[in-house]
Amino acid sequence: MATPMMTCFQERVEQVIERLHDVDAVKFGNFTLKSGIQSPVYFDLRVMISHPDIMVEVSKLLWDKISTSKFDSLCGVPYTALPIATLMSAANDVPMLIRRKEAKGYGTNKLIEGKFKEGDSCFIVEDVVSSGSSILETAQSLSSSGLVVKEAVVLLNREQGGVEKLDANGIVLHSVFTMTDVLNVLSKRGKMKPDMVTTVAEYIAANKFQPNKEILSAKPKINDVLKYSERAAMCTNELSRRLFGIMDKKKSNLALSADVTSSKELLQLVDKTGPHVCMVKTHVDILEDFNQEVVEKLTSLAAKHNFVLFEDRKFADIGNTVMHQYSGGVYHISEWADLINAHAVPGPGVIHGLKKIGASKGRACLLIAEMSSSGNLAKGSYSQDTVKMAEENKDFVIGFICVSKVSSDPTFLHMTPGVQLEAGKDNLGQQYLTPSEVIGNRGSDIMIVGRGIYQAQDPALAAKQFQIAGYDAYMARMAEAMIV
Ligand code: S5P
């Protein structure tokens, strides 16, 4: 029963909490959460979709929470919040946007569905927040498409750091109720046995986010909390030091894979996208009209826009042969490419041969520890042995081509190909992950993007979008490492 002092809003919140309990969206017992933690309370708010009356009331409560804010559109985080946002949008005549989660693989390749223009503000809607990662990921997609996200609203705040993490990323989180509110309401309304009330209260207290110094420094994930500038200072290799410095200065962890086949197209593409990248990767052997003038122009563009030049030659032969391939032939790669890469399959001789040519010129090499294509064989012990080989040759090997972080050494660079704004694949085995997955979740340092940029209608704009998405993911990863 509501007390006379209780506001109408509070009373409605209590009723919804009780209804959620009645339909088993809130359960008490002994549960193992996705994180492996044992919990006496379990929320499965998805069951709401089977109860339209609850959905409608929840959408009204969420709306009442945000009705004084100003925004151009709403965006529900998939999946449960999608229909909730739809109800809010329809009832209040506010446009909605949808952030695509799955690959579309055809058509416009749009990341955000719905009509908007650059600079429009969007309010994010979510059902439950724990650490805030899902909201942050959605916010990053929206902002990389030109939208401004300053606020989000959630039905249930689990009080596990979401508010703080979002705040660190410039987003204010509003919530209708917290886990403590759920406990208070259900115990007051006689829905829980007294010993369960104590157990849940203890669980909430033990898992509650405490923004104190000890927690901030509890789990430093070494190269997650180190800034590019700090990592630059730790590097003994001149090229990796320079590269981290460029990433810091240009706020870019984007490498353009400039896989076009005419020199003119290559130079135009690189000049347009140069301001947004820390690196340009080439396959000179696909140029139909290669000549030395092209590489001279490329190196002057590298100086003009301040990026590193990486020839993706993937050397994979015995030391003596790769020496010739690297220094001679038509391309004279060692004369102009700052960085090259090699497969570890021939053994350390491939590195020693390349080093003989490149080290004295200040060049460096990446080893291919993993690949992005489906069915590739670079995995498990092969990848681990590749990392060992790199560790033994740190004077010349400065990092890896990989699809997730393979070494915790902060002076090694992790570079990941197979990146698009939407996950998916091409029809020849290439597999794509998103910038937030690659940089944010998998701990890579640089994302390599080819067709996502040079096949875009406006490659410079696409490069800018990738630059923002990649840098936002890096900042979010840093913020997360600080509060985990
Ligand atoms: O495992 C790999 C390694 C590399 S270097 N997978 C890759 O796709 N690459 C290269 O990255 C590939 O040769 C191409 O130049 C680029 C990816 O291009 P996109 O068009 O698929 O983005």
CSV table of C-alpha atoms and ligand atoms in Angstrom, one decimal, residues 257 259 281 283 312 314 341 370-372 401 417 430 432 448-451 454, ligand 1:
chain,number,residue,atom,x,y,z
A,257,SER,CA,44.8,-0.2,-46.0
A,259,ASP,CA,44.5,-1.5,-51.6
A,281,LYS,CA,49.4,0.2,-45.4
A,283,HIS,CA,50.4,-3.7,-51.3
A,312,ASP,CA,52.1,-5.4,-46.2
A,314,LYS,CA,54.0,-10.7,-45.7
A,341,ASN,CA,55.5,-7.8,-41.8
A,370,GLU,CA,46.8,-14.4,-36.2
A,371,MET,CA,44.8,-13.7,-39.3
A,372,SER,CA,41.3,-12.4,-39.9
A,401,ILE,CA,49.2,-8.6,-36.9
A,417,PRO,CA,42.7,-6.1,-40.0
A,430,GLN,CA,37.4,-12.1,-44.8
A,432,TYR,CA,34.9,-8.2,-40.0
A,448,ILE,CA,43.5,-1.7,-40.3
A,449,VAL,CA,40.6,-0.6,-42.6
A,450,GLY,CA,40.6,-1.1,-46.3
A,451,ARG,CA,37.3,-1.4,-48.2
A,454,TYR,CA,38.3,3.3,-50.0
B,1,S5P,O1,44.9,-11.5,-41.4
B,1,S5P,C1,45.0,-10.6,-42.2
B,1,S5P,C2,46.2,-9.9,-42.4
B,1,S5P,C3,46.2,-8.7,-43.2
B,1,S5P,S1,47.6,-7.8,-43.2
B,1,S5P,N1,43.9,-10.1,-42.8
B,1,S5P,C4,43.9,-9.0,-43.7
B,1,S5P,O2,42.8,-8.7,-44.2
B,1,S5P,N2,45.0,-8.4,-43.9
B,1,S5P,C5,45.1,-7.2,-44.8
B,1,S5P,O3,44.3,-6.2,-44.3
B,1,S5P,C6,44.6,-7.5,-46.2
B,1,S5P,O4,45.6,-8.0,-47.1
B,1,S5P,C7,44.0,-6.2,-46.7
B,1,S5P,O5,45.0,-5.4,-47.3
B,1,S5P,C8,43.5,-5.6,-45.4
B,1,S5P,C9,42.1,-5.7,-45.1
B,1,S5P,O6,41.3,-5.1,-46.1
B,1,S5P,P1,39.7,-4.9,-46.0
B,1,S5P,O7,39.3,-4.3,-47.3
B,1,S5P,O8,39.1,-6.3,-45.8
B,1,S5P,O9,39.5,-4.0,-44.9
